[in-house]
Amino acid sequence: MKFWSQTAAILMKDILTEYRTRDVLTSMLLFGLLVILMFHFAFESDLEGIRKFGPGLLWMTFIFAGLLGMNRSFAGEKENDALEGLMLSPVSWSSIYLGKMLANLLFLLLAEAIILCLFSFLFNYGIWPRIGWMAAITFLGTLGFASVGTLLAAVSANTRMSEVMLPVLLVPLVLPVILSAVLATAANFAQPPEEQVMFFWIPVLAAYDIIFVTLSLMTFDYVLEK
Amino acid sequence: MIDLQKYLGLLALLAMMAALYAIFVLAPVELTMGIVQKIFYFHVASAWVGFLAIYLVCFCSLRFLRKRDRQWDVRAASAAEVGAVFLTLNLVSGPIWAKPVWGIWWTWDARLTTTFVLWLIYMGYLMLRRLVESPEQRARLSAVVSIFGAVNALVVYMANRWWRTQHPQPVIAGGEDSGLHPDMWLALSVTLLALALLFFCLWKMGCDLERSRESVESLRRIAQRHLREVR
């Protein structure tokens, strides 16, 4: 019980910081828009092309925007030694991890929801009939991405050139999550939808999430420790 | 006192000679691919060594986190360096074989992708080690990353298998499915032994190198402190 209220406190702290500055969400959204714009020039964004590349493009936008957002998650704490304060406060370190992870998850999901709407609007990509399953896939994929991402953001915050270190470490490690999420999304939006394929990948995604969240919780203490 | 490194090096050299003999003299020339198939022995053996090395890195890292003995960190670091070299060997020898046999340098086949991803994980790990200043922190952080790397190597391998079973493609396989000629098996085993010995020899050398690097680092720190005091 105490653990969860501590987690909630950390989560609220991050939400409050974000509410006051709006740094992370704004930069993620602008960056997402830029990626969409570049994709338009890179690929002919006709219906055929979008049908084929859409799911991959969508997840690439999520990943790039997410990397940008998660880089801030511990870099901000490093300024003014705020992390030391957090570590000294009477909360378990696992709840620091979980609180920050949930905050990242929340910001990422918000940004992704908006990017998804923009994507559908700009490319005339019909998502609405299948939005329920898309939400489930996005949630599971983002959970896997954010769980490892938060841990590695804490790792890379301790390095020189931390902005570079996070993507270099994170992308190969979450590749299975990205892969399953893209394939599930593609199956979901296929014409007609390939339910069987989708229902294969959704449990796989959930399994990765369990593995990655557990592993991150187990190792986070080692990252913080001084 | 036995100089382990020298013996390992000598053994590796002998095994390498034996491997070359087994590959080029004993093992028969493959029927469809011809002489170029000889690359198979080094290619496969280096992949196995490279893949196993990540588990060695992970094992040493776990020992470090438990015992807090810096020696384990040194072992992990040097195993990763040498493992990355072997995986690079595999990734370089692959296209050389693929071009004449498949007609292409690279294909996003499950195995190739897996190896490539593992190679990227190695690079991330090694880059992380260069970018953390404090030795103690470097050991801890890279240990955590190596645990993820080892779990991930397995997961990526499985993911790729499932991916392919979901979307079967005409996989242009080497045609080894029907099993190996006994002499080919022999050549492969000897090559594997040679490369494993080479790995352990290089690993040992890497550890020594890392240790002297660290003592130089600490000596430099002491020298700087003295210099400051003198001034």
Short mmCIF file of C-alpha atoms in Angstrom, two decimals:
data_model
loop_
_atom_site.label_atom_id
_atom_site.label_comp_id
_atom_site.label_asym_id
_atom_site.label_seq_id
_atom_site.Cartn_x
_atom_site.Cartn_y
_atom_site.Cartn_z
CA MET A 1 0.00 0.00 0.00
CA LYS A 2 2.76 2.37 1.05
CA PHE A 3 4.68 1.43 -2.07
CA TRP A 4 1.83 2.47 -4.32
CA SER A 5 1.23 5.79 -2.58
CA GLN A 6 4.95 6.53 -2.93
CA THR A 7 4.79 5.62 -6.59
CA ALA A 8 1.77 7.86 -7.02
CA ALA A 9 3.62 10.71 -5.33
CA ILE A 10 6.54 10.41 -7.74
CA LEU A 11 4.14 10.21 -10.65
CA MET A 12 2.27 13.31 -9.49
CA LYS A 13 5.55 15.17 -9.09
CA ASP A 14 6.46 14.45 -12.70
CA ILE A 15 3.00 15.35 -13.95
CA LEU A 16 3.13 18.62 -12.03
CA THR A 17 6.57 19.49 -13.43
CA GLU A 18 5.33 18.73 -16.90
CA TYR A 19 2.12 20.69 -16.36
CA ARG A 20 4.12 23.74 -15.33
CA THR A 21 6.77 23.62 -18.02
CA ARG A 22 5.11 21.61 -20.82
CA ASP A 23 8.64 20.93 -22.12
CA VAL A 24 8.39 17.25 -22.87
CA LEU A 25 4.99 17.05 -24.53
CA THR A 26 5.55 20.10 -26.71
CA SER A 27 8.92 18.89 -27.93
CA MET A 28 7.64 15.36 -28.55
CA LEU A 29 4.67 16.62 -30.56
CA LEU A 30 6.68 19.06 -32.63
CA PHE A 31 9.27 16.42 -33.29
CA GLY A 32 6.55 13.93 -34.25
CA LEU A 33 5.14 16.44 -36.72
CA LEU A 34 8.58 16.98 -38.22
CA VAL A 35 9.04 13.24 -38.66
CA ILE A 36 5.64 12.98 -40.36
CA LEU A 37 6.59 15.85 -42.65
CA MET A 38 9.86 14.16 -43.60
CA PHE A 39 8.08 10.89 -44.25
CA HIS A 40 5.75 12.65 -46.62
CA PHE A 41 8.74 13.70 -48.70
CA ALA A 42 10.59 10.42 -48.32
CA PHE A 43 7.70 8.23 -49.48
CA GLU A 44 4.97 9.03 -51.90
CA SER A 45 2.16 9.43 -49.42
CA ASP A 46 -0.56 8.00 -51.63
CA LEU A 47 -3.03 5.52 -50.21
CA GLU A 48 -1.11 2.52 -51.50
CA GLY A 49 2.17 3.67 -49.95
CA ILE A 50 0.57 4.57 -46.66
CA ARG A 51 -1.18 1.23 -46.45
CA LYS A 52 2.15 -0.49 -46.95
CA PHE A 53 4.45 1.69 -44.84
CA GLY A 54 1.93 3.29 -42.46
CA PRO A 55 2.34 0.98 -39.45
CA GLY A 56 6.13 1.15 -39.62
CA LEU A 57 6.14 4.92 -40.06
CA LEU A 58 3.74 5.37 -37.20
CA TRP A 59 5.92 3.37 -34.83
CA MET A 60 9.07 5.09 -35.99
CA THR A 61 7.44 8.41 -35.19
CA PHE A 62 6.45 7.08 -31.75
CA ILE A 63 9.95 5.79 -31.10
CA PHE A 64 11.76 8.96 -32.16
CA ALA A 65 9.39 11.20 -30.25
CA GLY A 66 9.60 8.88 -27.26
CA LEU A 67 13.40 8.91 -27.25
CA LEU A 68 13.28 12.66 -27.14
CA GLY A 69 10.85 12.69 -24.24
CA MET A 70 12.56 10.01 -22.19
CA ASN A 71 15.94 11.66 -22.50
CA ARG A 72 14.51 14.44 -20.38
CA SER A 73 13.18 12.13 -17.71
CA PHE A 74 16.44 11.79 -15.79
CA ALA A 75 18.40 14.62 -17.35
CA GLY A 76 16.01 17.01 -15.61
CA GLU A 77 16.61 15.27 -12.28
CA LYS A 78 20.35 15.64 -12.71
CA GLU A 79 20.07 19.42 -12.78
CA ASN A 80 20.33 20.91 -9.27
CA ASP A 81 21.01 17.37 -8.00
CA ALA A 82 17.30 16.72 -7.70
CA LEU A 83 17.96 13.00 -8.06
CA GLU A 84 20.03 12.99 -4.87
CA GLY A 85 17.07 14.51 -3.08
CA LEU A 86 14.77 11.84 -4.45
CA MET A 87 17.18 9.12 -3.39
CA LEU A 88 17.45 10.54 0.13
CA SER A 89 13.70 10.82 0.54
CA PRO A 90 12.08 7.92 2.39
CA VAL A 91 10.73 6.11 -0.65
CA SER A 92 11.82 2.78 -2.04
CA TRP A 93 13.88 3.10 -5.19
CA SER A 94 11.57 0.76 -7.01
CA SER A 95 8.78 3.26 -6.55
CA ILE A 96 11.02 5.99 -7.98
CA TYR A 97 11.47 3.80 -11.03
CA LEU A 98 7.82 2.89 -11.28
CA GLY A 99 6.62 6.45 -10.77
CA LYS A 100 8.93 7.84 -13.42
CA MET A 101 8.12 4.97 -15.76
CA LEU A 102 4.38 5.61 -15.40
CA ALA A 103 4.96 9.32 -16.00
CA ASN A 104 6.90 8.53 -19.16
CA LEU A 105 4.21 6.08 -20.22
CA LEU A 106 1.53 8.70 -19.70
CA PHE A 107 3.35 11.43 -21.66
CA LEU A 108 4.21 9.03 -24.44
CA LEU A 109 0.62 7.78 -24.72
CA LEU A 110 -0.70 11.34 -24.81
CA ALA A 111 1.75 12.33 -27.53
CA GLU A 112 1.03 9.13 -29.45
CA ALA A 113 -2.71 9.69 -29.33
CA ILE A 114 -2.28 13.13 -30.86
CA ILE A 115 0.27 11.91 -33.42
CA LEU A 116 -2.07 9.08 -34.39
CA CYS A 117 -4.94 11.52 -34.98
CA LEU A 118 -2.68 13.80 -37.02
CA PHE A 119 -1.37 10.85 -38.98
CA SER A 120 -4.88 9.72 -39.83
CA PHE A 121 -5.91 13.28 -40.69
CA LEU A 122 -2.87 14.15 -42.83
CA PHE A 123 -2.56 10.89 -44.72
CA ASN A 124 -6.25 10.02 -44.95
CA TYR A 125 -5.44 6.84 -43.04
CA GLY A 126 -8.60 5.10 -41.82
CA ILE A 127 -7.97 4.18 -38.20
CA TRP A 128 -11.33 4.80 -36.58
CA PRO A 129 -13.11 1.46 -37.16
CA ARG A 130 -10.17 -0.38 -35.57
CA ILE A 131 -9.23 2.19 -32.94
CA GLY A 132 -9.94 -0.09 -29.95
CA TRP A 133 -7.36 -2.68 -30.92
CA MET A 134 -4.95 0.04 -31.97
CA ALA A 135 -5.21 1.52 -28.49
CA ALA A 136 -4.42 -1.87 -26.94
CA ILE A 137 -1.42 -2.43 -29.22
CA THR A 138 -0.14 1.10 -28.64
CA PHE A 139 -0.48 0.71 -24.89
CA LEU A 140 1.38 -2.61 -24.78
CA GLY A 141 4.10 -1.46 -27.19
CA THR A 142 4.63 1.81 -25.35
CA LEU A 143 4.74 0.03 -21.99
CA GLY A 144 7.60 -2.16 -23.18
CA PHE A 145 9.38 0.81 -24.70
CA ALA A 146 8.91 3.02 -21.66
CA SER A 147 9.92 0.35 -19.15
CA VAL A 148 13.36 -0.25 -20.66
CA GLY A 149 13.56 3.38 -21.76
CA THR A 150 13.16 4.76 -18.24
CA LEU A 151 15.84 2.44 -16.90
CA LEU A 152 18.26 3.27 -19.69
CA ALA A 153 17.49 6.97 -19.38
CA ALA A 154 18.75 6.67 -15.82
CA VAL A 155 21.83 4.85 -17.12
CA SER A 156 22.57 7.33 -19.87
CA ALA A 157 21.99 10.36 -17.65
CA ASN A 158 25.26 9.34 -15.96
CA THR A 159 27.28 9.47 -19.16
CA ARG A 160 28.85 12.16 -21.23
CA MET A 161 26.71 12.73 -24.35
CA SER A 162 23.64 11.22 -22.72
CA GLU A 163 21.38 12.25 -25.61
CA VAL A 164 23.30 9.95 -27.92
CA MET A 165 23.70 7.13 -25.45
CA LEU A 166 19.98 6.53 -24.90
CA PRO A 167 19.03 5.69 -28.50
CA VAL A 168 22.18 3.63 -29.04
CA LEU A 169 21.37 1.46 -26.04
CA LEU A 170 17.61 1.47 -26.21
CA VAL A 171 16.72 0.79 -29.82
CA PRO A 172 18.47 -2.60 -30.19
CA LEU A 173 17.18 -3.69 -26.80
CA VAL A 174 13.52 -2.90 -27.47
CA LEU A 175 13.63 -4.13 -31.04
CA PRO A 176 11.45 -7.17 -30.26
CA VAL A 177 8.79 -4.85 -28.85
CA ILE A 178 8.93 -2.54 -31.86
CA LEU A 179 8.84 -5.49 -34.21
CA SER A 180 5.78 -7.08 -32.60
CA ALA A 181 4.00 -3.74 -32.30
CA VAL A 182 4.56 -2.93 -35.98
CA LEU A 183 3.38 -6.34 -37.11
CA ALA A 184 0.31 -6.23 -34.85
CA THR A 185 -0.52 -2.73 -36.12
CA ALA A 186 -0.12 -3.83 -39.72
CA ALA A 187 -2.41 -6.80 -39.14
CA ASN A 188 -4.94 -4.57 -37.42
CA PHE A 189 -5.10 -2.06 -40.28
CA ALA A 190 -4.85 -4.59 -43.11
CA GLN A 191 -7.75 -4.80 -45.53
CA PRO A 192 -9.43 -7.02 -44.38
CA PRO A 193 -7.97 -7.10 -40.86
CA GLU A 194 -5.86 -10.17 -40.16
CA GLU A 195 -7.25 -11.00 -36.74
CA GLN A 196 -5.34 -14.23 -36.41
CA VAL A 197 -1.98 -12.56 -36.91
CA MET A 198 -2.91 -9.75 -34.58
CA PHE A 199 -3.96 -12.12 -31.81
CA PHE A 200 -0.64 -13.86 -32.16
CA TRP A 201 1.38 -10.68 -31.63
CA ILE A 202 -0.65 -9.07 -28.84
CA PRO A 203 0.18 -11.80 -26.27
CA VAL A 204 3.80 -11.72 -27.44
CA LEU A 205 3.86 -7.99 -26.73
CA ALA A 206 2.33 -8.57 -23.31
CA ALA A 207 4.96 -11.23 -22.58
CA TYR A 208 7.79 -8.83 -23.49
CA ASP A 209 6.24 -6.21 -21.24
CA ILE A 210 6.24 -8.60 -18.29
CA ILE A 211 9.86 -9.59 -18.94
CA PHE A 212 11.09 -6.04 -19.40
CA VAL A 213 9.21 -4.46 -16.50
CA THR A 214 10.37 -7.21 -14.14
CA LEU A 215 13.96 -7.00 -15.32
CA SER A 216 13.97 -3.20 -15.02
CA LEU A 217 12.53 -3.30 -11.51
CA MET A 218 15.16 -5.84 -10.52
CA THR A 219 18.10 -3.85 -11.87
CA PHE A 220 17.08 -0.25 -11.19
CA ASP A 221 18.60 -0.18 -7.70
CA TYR A 222 22.01 -0.90 -9.18
CA VAL A 223 21.69 2.06 -11.52
CA LEU A 224 20.89 4.59 -8.80
CA GLU A 225 23.25 3.40 -6.09
CA LYS A 226 26.20 5.65 -5.27
CA MET B 1 54.84 -20.47 -12.78
CA ILE B 2 52.79 -21.37 -15.78
CA ASP B 3 52.20 -18.56 -18.22
CA LEU B 4 48.59 -19.29 -19.07
CA GLN B 5 48.43 -16.78 -21.87
CA LYS B 6 51.42 -18.22 -23.69
CA TYR B 7 50.04 -21.74 -23.48
CA LEU B 8 46.62 -20.64 -24.65
CA GLY B 9 48.17 -18.77 -27.54
CA LEU B 10 50.28 -21.73 -28.54
CA LEU B 11 47.32 -24.10 -28.29
CA ALA B 12 45.19 -21.72 -30.35
CA LEU B 13 47.89 -21.57 -33.00
CA LEU B 14 48.15 -25.35 -33.18
CA ALA B 15 44.37 -25.75 -33.27
CA MET B 16 44.18 -23.12 -36.00
CA MET B 17 46.67 -25.08 -38.11
CA ALA B 18 44.66 -28.23 -37.53
CA ALA B 19 41.50 -26.36 -38.46
CA LEU B 20 43.00 -25.12 -41.72
CA TYR B 21 44.13 -28.64 -42.54
CA ALA B 22 40.71 -30.08 -41.71
CA ILE B 23 38.92 -27.41 -43.72
CA PHE B 24 41.04 -27.41 -46.85
CA VAL B 25 42.33 -30.98 -46.99
CA LEU B 26 40.03 -33.28 -45.05
CA ALA B 27 36.58 -31.81 -45.63
CA PRO B 28 35.12 -32.47 -49.07
CA VAL B 29 34.30 -29.60 -51.43
CA GLU B 30 30.61 -28.83 -51.27
CA LEU B 31 28.74 -29.98 -54.38
CA THR B 32 26.71 -26.95 -55.42
CA MET B 33 28.62 -24.08 -53.87
CA GLY B 34 32.12 -25.26 -54.53
CA ILE B 35 35.19 -23.92 -52.82
CA VAL B 36 33.51 -20.79 -51.45
CA GLN B 37 31.63 -22.96 -48.98
CA LYS B 38 34.91 -23.36 -47.06
CA ILE B 39 34.12 -20.02 -45.43
CA PHE B 40 31.30 -21.82 -43.62
CA TYR B 41 33.61 -23.22 -40.92
CA PHE B 42 35.01 -19.93 -39.74
CA HIS B 43 31.72 -18.16 -40.30
CA VAL B 44 29.64 -20.47 -38.12
CA ALA B 45 32.28 -20.99 -35.45
CA SER B 46 32.84 -17.24 -35.01
CA ALA B 47 29.08 -16.71 -34.71
CA TRP B 48 28.83 -19.31 -31.95
CA VAL B 49 31.74 -17.84 -30.05
CA GLY B 50 30.36 -14.32 -30.52
CA PHE B 51 26.91 -15.32 -29.29
CA LEU B 52 28.22 -17.23 -26.30
CA ALA B 53 30.43 -14.30 -25.32
CA ILE B 54 27.42 -12.13 -24.44
CA TYR B 55 26.43 -14.73 -21.86
CA LEU B 56 29.94 -14.72 -20.52
CA VAL B 57 29.73 -10.93 -20.24
CA CYS B 58 26.40 -11.24 -18.45
CA PHE B 59 27.76 -13.93 -16.12
CA CYS B 60 30.80 -11.83 -15.18
CA SER B 61 28.55 -8.79 -14.68
CA LEU B 62 26.26 -10.72 -12.36
CA ARG B 63 29.28 -11.88 -10.40
CA PHE B 64 30.42 -8.29 -10.19
CA LEU B 65 27.07 -7.04 -8.90
CA ARG B 66 27.09 -9.75 -6.26
CA LYS B 67 30.74 -9.70 -5.18
CA ARG B 68 31.63 -6.10 -5.98
CA ASP B 69 35.01 -7.31 -7.11
CA ARG B 70 36.38 -5.12 -9.87
CA GLN B 71 38.12 -8.10 -11.44
CA TRP B 72 34.76 -9.38 -12.63
CA ASP B 73 34.05 -6.07 -14.30
CA VAL B 74 37.39 -6.23 -16.07
CA ARG B 75 36.55 -9.76 -17.23
CA ALA B 76 33.14 -8.67 -18.48
CA ALA B 77 34.55 -5.70 -20.35
CA SER B 78 37.24 -7.66 -22.08
CA ALA B 79 34.88 -10.54 -22.94
CA ALA B 80 32.59 -7.99 -24.60
CA GLU B 81 35.43 -6.51 -26.61
CA VAL B 82 36.60 -9.88 -27.87
CA GLY B 83 33.03 -11.11 -28.41
CA ALA B 84 32.34 -8.06 -30.54
CA VAL B 85 35.42 -8.85 -32.64
CA PHE B 86 34.20 -12.40 -33.25
CA LEU B 87 30.73 -11.23 -34.16
CA THR B 88 32.27 -8.70 -36.54
CA LEU B 89 34.24 -11.55 -38.12
CA ASN B 90 30.98 -13.38 -38.58
CA LEU B 91 29.25 -10.35 -40.08
CA VAL B 92 32.13 -9.75 -42.48
CA SER B 93 32.57 -13.33 -43.59
CA GLY B 94 28.81 -13.72 -44.12
CA PRO B 95 28.43 -11.34 -47.07
CA ILE B 96 31.60 -12.69 -48.69
CA TRP B 97 29.95 -16.08 -48.75
CA ALA B 98 26.49 -14.76 -49.55
CA LYS B 99 27.44 -12.78 -52.64
CA PRO B 100 28.56 -15.71 -54.82
CA VAL B 101 26.01 -18.16 -53.40
CA TRP B 102 22.85 -16.08 -52.98
CA GLY B 103 23.77 -13.33 -55.43
CA ILE B 104 23.30 -10.65 -52.76
CA TRP B 105 25.48 -9.29 -49.98
CA TRP B 106 22.80 -9.04 -47.37
CA THR B 107 19.23 -10.13 -46.75
CA TRP B 108 17.03 -9.32 -43.78
CA ASP B 109 16.74 -12.94 -42.91
CA ALA B 110 16.09 -13.94 -39.29
CA ARG B 111 19.64 -15.01 -38.51
CA LEU B 112 21.31 -12.05 -40.16
CA THR B 113 19.03 -9.62 -38.39
CA THR B 114 19.59 -11.31 -35.04
CA THR B 115 23.35 -11.17 -35.42
CA PHE B 116 23.23 -7.57 -36.51
CA VAL B 117 21.10 -6.59 -33.50
CA LEU B 118 23.42 -8.43 -31.12
CA TRP B 119 26.36 -6.63 -32.69
CA LEU B 120 24.60 -3.31 -32.07
CA ILE B 121 24.04 -4.33 -28.44
CA TYR B 122 27.76 -5.04 -28.09
CA MET B 123 28.57 -1.65 -29.60
CA GLY B 124 26.16 0.10 -27.23
CA TYR B 125 27.73 -1.69 -24.29
CA LEU B 126 31.27 -0.78 -25.35
CA MET B 127 30.29 2.81 -26.10
CA LEU B 128 28.66 3.11 -22.68
CA ARG B 129 31.89 1.98 -21.06
CA ARG B 130 33.80 4.73 -22.80
CA LEU B 131 31.35 7.43 -21.80
CA VAL B 132 31.12 6.88 -18.05
CA GLU B 133 33.87 8.61 -16.11
CA SER B 134 33.92 6.97 -12.71
CA PRO B 135 35.20 3.36 -12.82
CA GLU B 136 32.84 2.18 -10.12
CA GLN B 137 29.81 3.67 -11.83
CA ARG B 138 30.98 2.38 -15.19
CA ALA B 139 31.11 -1.14 -13.81
CA ARG B 140 27.61 -0.96 -12.34
CA LEU B 141 25.89 0.67 -15.28
CA SER B 142 27.46 -1.55 -17.90
CA ALA B 143 26.65 -4.62 -15.81
CA VAL B 144 22.97 -3.68 -15.90
CA VAL B 145 23.08 -3.12 -19.65
CA SER B 146 24.80 -6.46 -20.22
CA ILE B 147 22.03 -8.29 -18.36
CA PHE B 148 19.50 -6.71 -20.70
CA GLY B 149 21.74 -7.54 -23.63
CA ALA B 150 21.92 -11.21 -22.74
CA VAL B 151 18.17 -11.53 -22.18
CA ASN B 152 17.58 -9.63 -25.37
CA ALA B 153 19.89 -11.76 -27.49
CA LEU B 154 17.61 -14.68 -26.69
CA VAL B 155 14.41 -12.70 -27.16
CA VAL B 156 15.46 -11.24 -30.49
CA TYR B 157 16.38 -14.70 -31.68
CA MET B 158 12.94 -16.03 -30.81
CA ALA B 159 11.15 -12.95 -32.17
CA ASN B 160 12.83 -13.41 -35.49
CA ARG B 161 11.84 -17.05 -35.65
CA TRP B 162 8.20 -16.24 -34.92
CA TRP B 163 8.28 -13.39 -37.37
CA ARG B 164 9.38 -15.72 -40.15
CA THR B 165 6.95 -18.44 -39.27
CA GLN B 166 4.20 -15.84 -39.44
CA HIS B 167 5.26 -14.59 -42.84
CA PRO B 168 6.99 -17.44 -44.59
CA GLN B 169 9.27 -16.26 -47.35
CA PRO B 170 11.31 -18.18 -49.85
CA VAL B 171 14.36 -18.32 -47.60
CA ILE B 172 17.46 -18.83 -49.67
CA ALA B 173 19.13 -21.30 -47.40
CA GLY B 174 22.64 -22.60 -47.79
CA GLY B 175 21.34 -26.12 -48.28
CA GLU B 176 22.97 -27.59 -45.21
CA ASP B 177 19.62 -28.84 -43.95
CA SER B 178 20.28 -32.37 -44.99
CA GLY B 179 23.09 -32.60 -42.45
CA LEU B 180 26.84 -32.42 -42.73
CA HIS B 181 29.34 -34.83 -44.12
CA PRO B 182 31.26 -36.40 -41.17
CA ASP B 183 34.49 -34.77 -42.33
CA MET B 184 32.75 -31.42 -42.49
CA TRP B 185 31.58 -31.93 -38.92
CA LEU B 186 35.15 -32.69 -37.94
CA ALA B 187 36.41 -29.53 -39.63
CA LEU B 188 33.70 -27.45 -37.97
CA SER B 189 34.47 -28.87 -34.53
CA VAL B 190 38.20 -28.28 -34.89
CA THR B 191 37.58 -24.72 -36.10
CA LEU B 192 35.25 -24.11 -33.18
CA LEU B 193 37.89 -25.39 -30.79
CA ALA B 194 40.53 -23.18 -32.40
CA LEU B 195 38.37 -20.08 -32.23
CA ALA B 196 37.33 -20.83 -28.66
CA LEU B 197 40.98 -21.13 -27.66
CA LEU B 198 41.74 -17.92 -29.50
CA PHE B 199 38.85 -16.28 -27.69
CA PHE B 200 40.14 -17.30 -24.28
CA CYS B 201 43.66 -16.22 -25.18
CA LEU B 202 42.47 -12.79 -26.36
CA TRP B 203 40.17 -12.54 -23.37
CA LYS B 204 43.08 -13.11 -21.02
CA MET B 205 45.15 -10.53 -22.88
CA GLY B 206 42.25 -8.08 -22.80
CA CYS B 207 41.90 -8.50 -19.04
CA ASP B 208 45.59 -7.77 -18.53
CA LEU B 209 45.37 -4.78 -20.81
CA GLU B 210 42.32 -3.45 -18.98
CA ARG B 211 44.07 -3.91 -15.64
CA SER B 212 47.15 -2.00 -16.73
CA ARG B 213 44.93 0.67 -18.24
CA GLU B 214 43.24 1.07 -14.89
CA SER B 215 46.47 1.23 -12.95
CA VAL B 216 47.78 3.86 -15.35
CA GLU B 217 44.58 5.79 -14.76
CA SER B 218 44.94 5.67 -10.98
CA LEU B 219 48.67 6.47 -11.18
CA ARG B 220 47.87 9.48 -13.26
CA ARG B 221 45.36 10.61 -10.69
CA ILE B 222 47.94 10.26 -7.91
CA ALA B 223 50.53 12.12 -9.97
CA GLN B 224 48.10 14.95 -10.61
CA ARG B 225 47.33 15.21 -6.91
CA HIS B 226 51.04 15.38 -6.09
CA LEU B 227 51.58 17.99 -8.74
CA ARG B 228 48.85 20.12 -7.25
CA GLU B 229 50.36 19.79 -3.79
CA VAL B 230 53.79 20.78 -5.05
CA ARG B 231 52.37 23.88 -6.67
#
